[in-house]
mmCIF file of C-alpha atoms in Angstrom:
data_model
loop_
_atom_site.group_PDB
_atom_site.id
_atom_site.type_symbol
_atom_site.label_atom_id
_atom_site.label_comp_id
_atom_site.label_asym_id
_atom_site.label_seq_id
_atom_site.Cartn_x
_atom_site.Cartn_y
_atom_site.Cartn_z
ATOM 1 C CA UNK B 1 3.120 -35.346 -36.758
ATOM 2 C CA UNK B 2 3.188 -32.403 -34.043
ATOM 3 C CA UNK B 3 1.898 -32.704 -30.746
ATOM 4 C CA UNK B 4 0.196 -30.382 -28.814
ATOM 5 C CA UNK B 5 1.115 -30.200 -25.859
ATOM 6 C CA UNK B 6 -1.715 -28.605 -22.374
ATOM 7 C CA UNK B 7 -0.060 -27.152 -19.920
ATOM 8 C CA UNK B 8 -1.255 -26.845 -16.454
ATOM 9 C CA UNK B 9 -1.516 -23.118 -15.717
ATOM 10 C CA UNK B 10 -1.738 -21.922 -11.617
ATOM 11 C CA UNK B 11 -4.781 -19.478 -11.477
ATOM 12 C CA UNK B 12 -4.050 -16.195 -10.420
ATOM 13 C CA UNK B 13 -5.163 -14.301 -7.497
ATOM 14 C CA UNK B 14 -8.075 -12.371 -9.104
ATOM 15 C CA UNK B 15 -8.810 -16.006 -10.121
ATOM 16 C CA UNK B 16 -8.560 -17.450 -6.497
ATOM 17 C CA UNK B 17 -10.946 -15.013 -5.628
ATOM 18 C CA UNK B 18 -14.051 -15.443 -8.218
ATOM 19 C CA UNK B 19 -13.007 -12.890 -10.989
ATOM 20 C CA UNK B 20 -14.021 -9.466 -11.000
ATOM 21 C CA UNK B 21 -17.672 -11.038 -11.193
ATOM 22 C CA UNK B 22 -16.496 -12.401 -7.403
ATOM 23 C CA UNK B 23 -14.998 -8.921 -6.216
ATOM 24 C CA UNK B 24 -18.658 -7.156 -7.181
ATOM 25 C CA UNK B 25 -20.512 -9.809 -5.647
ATOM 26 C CA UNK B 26 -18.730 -9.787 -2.488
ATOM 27 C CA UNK B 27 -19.884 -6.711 -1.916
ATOM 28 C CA UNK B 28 -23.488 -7.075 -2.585
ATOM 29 C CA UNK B 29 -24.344 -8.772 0.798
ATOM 30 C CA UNK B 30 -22.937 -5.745 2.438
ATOM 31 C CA UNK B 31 -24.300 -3.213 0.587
ATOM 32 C CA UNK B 32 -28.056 -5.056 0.776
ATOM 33 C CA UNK B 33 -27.705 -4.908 4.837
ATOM 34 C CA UNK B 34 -26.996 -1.678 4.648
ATOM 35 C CA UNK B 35 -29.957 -0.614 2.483
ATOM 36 C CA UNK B 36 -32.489 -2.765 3.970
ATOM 37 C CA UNK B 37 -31.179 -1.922 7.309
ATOM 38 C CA UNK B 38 -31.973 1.593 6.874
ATOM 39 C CA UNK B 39 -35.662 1.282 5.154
ATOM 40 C CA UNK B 40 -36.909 -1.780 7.244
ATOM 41 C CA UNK B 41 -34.454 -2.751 10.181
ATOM 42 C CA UNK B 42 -32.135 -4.929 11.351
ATOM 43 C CA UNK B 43 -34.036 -8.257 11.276
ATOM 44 C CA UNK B 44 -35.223 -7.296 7.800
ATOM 45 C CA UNK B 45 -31.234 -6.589 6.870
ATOM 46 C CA UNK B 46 -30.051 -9.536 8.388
ATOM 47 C CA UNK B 47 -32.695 -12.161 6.777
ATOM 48 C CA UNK B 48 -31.836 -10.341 3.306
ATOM 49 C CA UNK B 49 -28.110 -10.162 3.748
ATOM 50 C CA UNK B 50 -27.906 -13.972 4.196
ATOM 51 C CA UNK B 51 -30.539 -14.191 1.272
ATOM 52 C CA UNK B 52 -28.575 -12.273 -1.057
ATOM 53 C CA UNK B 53 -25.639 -14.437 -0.172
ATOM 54 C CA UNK B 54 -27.149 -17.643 -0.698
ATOM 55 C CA UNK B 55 -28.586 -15.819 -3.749
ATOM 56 C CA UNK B 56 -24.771 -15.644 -5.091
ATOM 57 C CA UNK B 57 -24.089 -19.299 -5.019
ATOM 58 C CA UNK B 58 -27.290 -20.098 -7.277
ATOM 59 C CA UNK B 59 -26.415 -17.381 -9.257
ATOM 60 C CA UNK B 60 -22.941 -18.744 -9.401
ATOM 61 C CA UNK B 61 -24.348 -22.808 -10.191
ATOM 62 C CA UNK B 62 -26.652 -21.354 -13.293
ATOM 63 C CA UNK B 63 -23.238 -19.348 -15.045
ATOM 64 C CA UNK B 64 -20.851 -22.695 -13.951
ATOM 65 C CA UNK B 65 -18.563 -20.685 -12.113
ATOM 66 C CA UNK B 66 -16.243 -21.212 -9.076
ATOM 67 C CA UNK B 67 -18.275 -22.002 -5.680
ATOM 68 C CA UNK B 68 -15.768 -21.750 -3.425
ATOM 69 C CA UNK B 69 -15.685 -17.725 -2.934
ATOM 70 C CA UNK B 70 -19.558 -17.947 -2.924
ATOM 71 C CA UNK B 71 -19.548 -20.167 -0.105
ATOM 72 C CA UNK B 72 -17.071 -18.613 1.711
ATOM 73 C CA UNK B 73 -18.501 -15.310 1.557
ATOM 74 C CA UNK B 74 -22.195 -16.731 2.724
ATOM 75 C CA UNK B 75 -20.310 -18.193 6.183
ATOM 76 C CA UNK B 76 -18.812 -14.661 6.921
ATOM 77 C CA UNK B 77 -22.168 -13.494 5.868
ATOM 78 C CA UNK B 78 -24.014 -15.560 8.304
ATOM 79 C CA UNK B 79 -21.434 -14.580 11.334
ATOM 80 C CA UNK B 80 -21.698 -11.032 10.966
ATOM 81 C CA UNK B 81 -25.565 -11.451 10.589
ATOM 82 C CA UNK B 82 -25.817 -13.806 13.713
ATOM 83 C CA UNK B 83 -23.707 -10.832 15.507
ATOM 84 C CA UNK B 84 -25.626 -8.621 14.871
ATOM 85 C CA UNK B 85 -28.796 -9.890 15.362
ATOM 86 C CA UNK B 86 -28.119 -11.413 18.926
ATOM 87 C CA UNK B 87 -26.328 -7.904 19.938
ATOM 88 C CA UNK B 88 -29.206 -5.929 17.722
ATOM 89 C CA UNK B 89 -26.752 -3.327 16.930
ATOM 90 C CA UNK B 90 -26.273 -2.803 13.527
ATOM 91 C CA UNK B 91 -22.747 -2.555 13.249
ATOM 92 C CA UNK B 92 -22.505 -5.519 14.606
ATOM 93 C CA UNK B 93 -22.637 -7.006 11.269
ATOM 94 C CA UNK B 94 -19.244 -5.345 10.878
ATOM 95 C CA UNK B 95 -17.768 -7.157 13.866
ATOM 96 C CA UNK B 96 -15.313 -10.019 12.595
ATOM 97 C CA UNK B 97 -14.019 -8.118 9.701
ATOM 98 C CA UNK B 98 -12.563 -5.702 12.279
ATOM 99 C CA UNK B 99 -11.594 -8.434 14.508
ATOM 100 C CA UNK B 100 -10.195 -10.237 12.108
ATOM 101 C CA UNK B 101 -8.268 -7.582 10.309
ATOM 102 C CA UNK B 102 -6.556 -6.942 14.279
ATOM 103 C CA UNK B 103 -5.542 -10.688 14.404
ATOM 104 C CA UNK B 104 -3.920 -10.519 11.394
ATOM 105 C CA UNK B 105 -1.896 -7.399 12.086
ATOM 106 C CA UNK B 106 -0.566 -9.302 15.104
ATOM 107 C CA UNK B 107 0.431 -12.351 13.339
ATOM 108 C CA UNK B 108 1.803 -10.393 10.779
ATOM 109 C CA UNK B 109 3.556 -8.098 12.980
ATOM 110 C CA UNK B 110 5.005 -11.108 15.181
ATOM 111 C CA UNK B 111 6.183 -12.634 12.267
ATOM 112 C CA UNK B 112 8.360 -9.730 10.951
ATOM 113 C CA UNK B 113 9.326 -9.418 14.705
ATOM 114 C CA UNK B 114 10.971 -13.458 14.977
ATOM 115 C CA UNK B 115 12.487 -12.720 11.791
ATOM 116 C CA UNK B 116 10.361 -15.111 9.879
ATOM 117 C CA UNK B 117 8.012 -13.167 7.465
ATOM 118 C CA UNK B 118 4.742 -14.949 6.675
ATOM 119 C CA UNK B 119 4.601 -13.969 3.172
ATOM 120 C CA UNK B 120 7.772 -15.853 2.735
ATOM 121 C CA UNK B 121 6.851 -18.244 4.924
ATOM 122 C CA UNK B 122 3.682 -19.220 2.924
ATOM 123 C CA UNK B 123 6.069 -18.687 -0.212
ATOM 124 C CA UNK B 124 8.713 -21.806 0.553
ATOM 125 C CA UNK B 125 5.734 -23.659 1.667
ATOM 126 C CA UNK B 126 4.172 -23.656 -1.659
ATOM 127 C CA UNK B 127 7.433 -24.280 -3.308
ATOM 128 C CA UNK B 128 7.515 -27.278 -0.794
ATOM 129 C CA UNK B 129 10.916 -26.501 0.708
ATOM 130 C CA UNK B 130 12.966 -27.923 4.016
ATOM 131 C CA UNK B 131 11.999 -27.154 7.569
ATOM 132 C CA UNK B 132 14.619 -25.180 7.841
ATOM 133 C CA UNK B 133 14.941 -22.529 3.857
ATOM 134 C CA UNK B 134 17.926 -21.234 2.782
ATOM 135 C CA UNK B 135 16.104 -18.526 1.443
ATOM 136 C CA UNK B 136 16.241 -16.622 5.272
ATOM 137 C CA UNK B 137 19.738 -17.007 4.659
ATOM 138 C CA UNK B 138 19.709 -14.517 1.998
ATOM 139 C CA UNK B 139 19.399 -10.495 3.063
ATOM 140 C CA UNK B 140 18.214 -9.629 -0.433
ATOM 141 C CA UNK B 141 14.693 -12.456 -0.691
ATOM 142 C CA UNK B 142 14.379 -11.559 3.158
ATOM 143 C CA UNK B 143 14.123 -7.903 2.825
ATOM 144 C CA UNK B 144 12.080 -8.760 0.014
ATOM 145 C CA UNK B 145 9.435 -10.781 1.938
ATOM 146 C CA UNK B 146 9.891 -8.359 5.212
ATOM 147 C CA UNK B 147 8.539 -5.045 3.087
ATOM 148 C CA UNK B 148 5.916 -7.631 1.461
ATOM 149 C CA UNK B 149 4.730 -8.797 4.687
ATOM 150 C CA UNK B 150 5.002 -5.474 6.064
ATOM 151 C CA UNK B 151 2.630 -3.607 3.742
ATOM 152 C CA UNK B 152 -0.395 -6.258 4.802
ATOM 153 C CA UNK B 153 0.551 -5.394 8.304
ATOM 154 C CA UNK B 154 0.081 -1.762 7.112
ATOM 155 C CA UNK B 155 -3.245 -3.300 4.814
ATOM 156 C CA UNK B 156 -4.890 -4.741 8.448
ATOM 157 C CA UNK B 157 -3.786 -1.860 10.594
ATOM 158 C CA UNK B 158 -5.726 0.639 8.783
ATOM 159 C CA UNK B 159 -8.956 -1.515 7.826
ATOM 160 C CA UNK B 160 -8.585 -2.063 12.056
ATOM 161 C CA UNK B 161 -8.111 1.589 12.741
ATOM 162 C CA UNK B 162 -10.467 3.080 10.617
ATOM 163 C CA UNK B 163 -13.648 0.839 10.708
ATOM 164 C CA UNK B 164 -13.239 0.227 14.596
ATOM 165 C CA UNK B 165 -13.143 4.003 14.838
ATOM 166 C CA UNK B 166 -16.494 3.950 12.474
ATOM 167 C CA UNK B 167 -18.071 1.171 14.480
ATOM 168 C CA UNK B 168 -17.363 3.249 17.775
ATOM 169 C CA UNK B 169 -18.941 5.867 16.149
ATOM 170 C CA UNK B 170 -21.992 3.934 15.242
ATOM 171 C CA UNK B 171 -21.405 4.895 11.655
ATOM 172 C CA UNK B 172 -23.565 1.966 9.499
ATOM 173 C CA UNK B 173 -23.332 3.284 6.266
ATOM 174 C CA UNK B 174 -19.880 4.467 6.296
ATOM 175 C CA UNK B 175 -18.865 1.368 7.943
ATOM 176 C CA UNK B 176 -20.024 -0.616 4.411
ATOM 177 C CA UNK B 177 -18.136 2.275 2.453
ATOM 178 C CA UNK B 178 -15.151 1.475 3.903
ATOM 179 C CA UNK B 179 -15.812 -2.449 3.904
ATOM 180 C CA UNK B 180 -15.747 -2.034 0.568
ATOM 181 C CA UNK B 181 -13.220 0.374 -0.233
ATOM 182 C CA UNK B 182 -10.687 -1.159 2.018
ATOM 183 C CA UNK B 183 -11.270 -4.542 1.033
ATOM 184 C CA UNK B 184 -10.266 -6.038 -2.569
ATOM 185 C CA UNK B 185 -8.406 -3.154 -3.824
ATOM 186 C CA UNK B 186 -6.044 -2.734 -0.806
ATOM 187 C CA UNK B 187 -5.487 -6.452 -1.028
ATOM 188 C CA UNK B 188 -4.922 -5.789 -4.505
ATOM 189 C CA UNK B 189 -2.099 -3.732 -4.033
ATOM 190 C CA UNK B 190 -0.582 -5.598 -1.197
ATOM 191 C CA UNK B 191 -0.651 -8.230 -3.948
ATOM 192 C CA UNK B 192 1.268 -6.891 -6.368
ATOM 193 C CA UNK B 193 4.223 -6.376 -3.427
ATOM 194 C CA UNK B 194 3.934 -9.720 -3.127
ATOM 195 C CA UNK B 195 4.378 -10.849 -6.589
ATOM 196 C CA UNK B 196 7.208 -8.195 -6.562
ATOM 197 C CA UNK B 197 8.855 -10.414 -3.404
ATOM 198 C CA UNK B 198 8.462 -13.668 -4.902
ATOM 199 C CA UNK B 199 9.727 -12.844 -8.669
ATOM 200 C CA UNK B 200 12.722 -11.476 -6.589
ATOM 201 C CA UNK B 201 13.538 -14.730 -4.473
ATOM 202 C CA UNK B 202 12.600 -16.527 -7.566
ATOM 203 C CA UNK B 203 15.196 -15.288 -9.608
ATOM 204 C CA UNK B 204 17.535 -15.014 -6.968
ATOM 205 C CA UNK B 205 16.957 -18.868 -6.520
ATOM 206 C CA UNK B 206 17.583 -19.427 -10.021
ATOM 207 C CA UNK B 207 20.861 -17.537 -9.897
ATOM 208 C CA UNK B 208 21.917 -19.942 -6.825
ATOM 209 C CA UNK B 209 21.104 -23.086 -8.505
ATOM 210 C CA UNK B 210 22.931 -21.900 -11.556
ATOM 211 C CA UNK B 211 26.111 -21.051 -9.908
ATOM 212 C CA UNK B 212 25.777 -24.353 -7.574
ATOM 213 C CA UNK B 213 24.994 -26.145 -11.089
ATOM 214 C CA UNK B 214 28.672 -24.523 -12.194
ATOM 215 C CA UNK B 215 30.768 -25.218 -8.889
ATOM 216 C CA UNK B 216 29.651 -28.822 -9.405
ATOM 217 C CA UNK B 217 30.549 -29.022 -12.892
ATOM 218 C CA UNK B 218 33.925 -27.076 -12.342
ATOM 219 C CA UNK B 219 34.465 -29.632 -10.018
ATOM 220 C CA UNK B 220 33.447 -32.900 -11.784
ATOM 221 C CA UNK B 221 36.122 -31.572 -14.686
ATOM 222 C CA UNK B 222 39.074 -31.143 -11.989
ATOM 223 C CA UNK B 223 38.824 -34.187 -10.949
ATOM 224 C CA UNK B 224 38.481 -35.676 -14.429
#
């Protein structure tokens, strides 16, 4: 009599992140301020940005589906609202992404700089390894990791560049375009670097193991 056996599977990214149901209803807070903002004003764009959002995690309780993107997207909702509204400049909605997205290109950048990439980093914690990895130790997983974390320094830099120079410009609408534009599918791409960088120190870790597995065994039979 055959078993069947479940294995545990580790959700993906997209997963992570809602779906592609959770990358078009990030974006529907935003694009709601923007619309309301423009036909009624900024008090009516904030009250219906932070509607829309709570809006998402009903919507999100009556299909069954992940919370945890939904709520995390209403408390970035309600920050950039609460900006905005005390400042009463629209753009102000657009405030912490662009802060945020200049933090992270410092951290980011920093990182590359003490010779300890983040994305690698955040790799051999997952993979709950030593203080102190081995895997630094290796030029071909470090370059790896260094062009991974590299392209989201390159990711942050421009979202920075380009909506701070919108937001000086007092451009709303584009502002949300590029929100949008810049958001999930650069992270997308910066994504697949990353999976590029781990299957490389992956299988590069498996090759070390192997040949440690062989030294000890070659070992074990000489003194046999």
């Amino acid at each position: 009599m055959s078993e069947t056996r479940t294995e545990e599977r580790t959700p993906t990214a997209l997963e992570r992140m809602g779906g592609v149901s959770g990358l078009v209803y990030a974006s529907v807070p935003t694009l709601a301020y923007v619309i309301v903002n423009a036909i009624a004003g900024l008090n009516a764009a904030v009250v219906v940005a932070v509607g829309a959002s709570a809006g998402l995690i009903v919507l999100r309780l009556l299909r069954k589906e992940p919370l945890q993107p939904a709520m995390s997207g209403l408390l970035g909702v309600v920050v950039a609202a609460a900006i905005a509204y005390y400042t009463g400049s629209a753009e102000g909605y657009f405030l912490p992404g662009i802060w945020f997205s200049l933090a992270m290109t410092v951290v980011f950048t920093v990182s590359l700089v003490v010779r300890r990439p983040l994305v690698g980093v955040i790799w051999n914690v997952m993979r709950s390894a030593g203080p102190d990895p081995a895997w630094r130790a290796d030029k071909t997983v470090l370059r790896g990791f260094d062009v991974a974390t590299l392209t989201f320094v390159v990711v942050f830099a421009a979202r920075f560049f380009v909506q701070d120079t919108l937001y000086d410009a007092g451009s709303t609408g584009w502002l949300a375009f590029a929100r949008i534009a810049m958001g999930y599918p650069l992270l997308g791409l910066a994504l697949l670097v990353v999976y590029w960088a781990v299957r490389r120190a992956n299988r590069r870790g498996a090759l070390t193991d192997e040949a440690n597995e062989r030294m000890v065994s070659q070992t074990v039979e000489a003194r046999s």
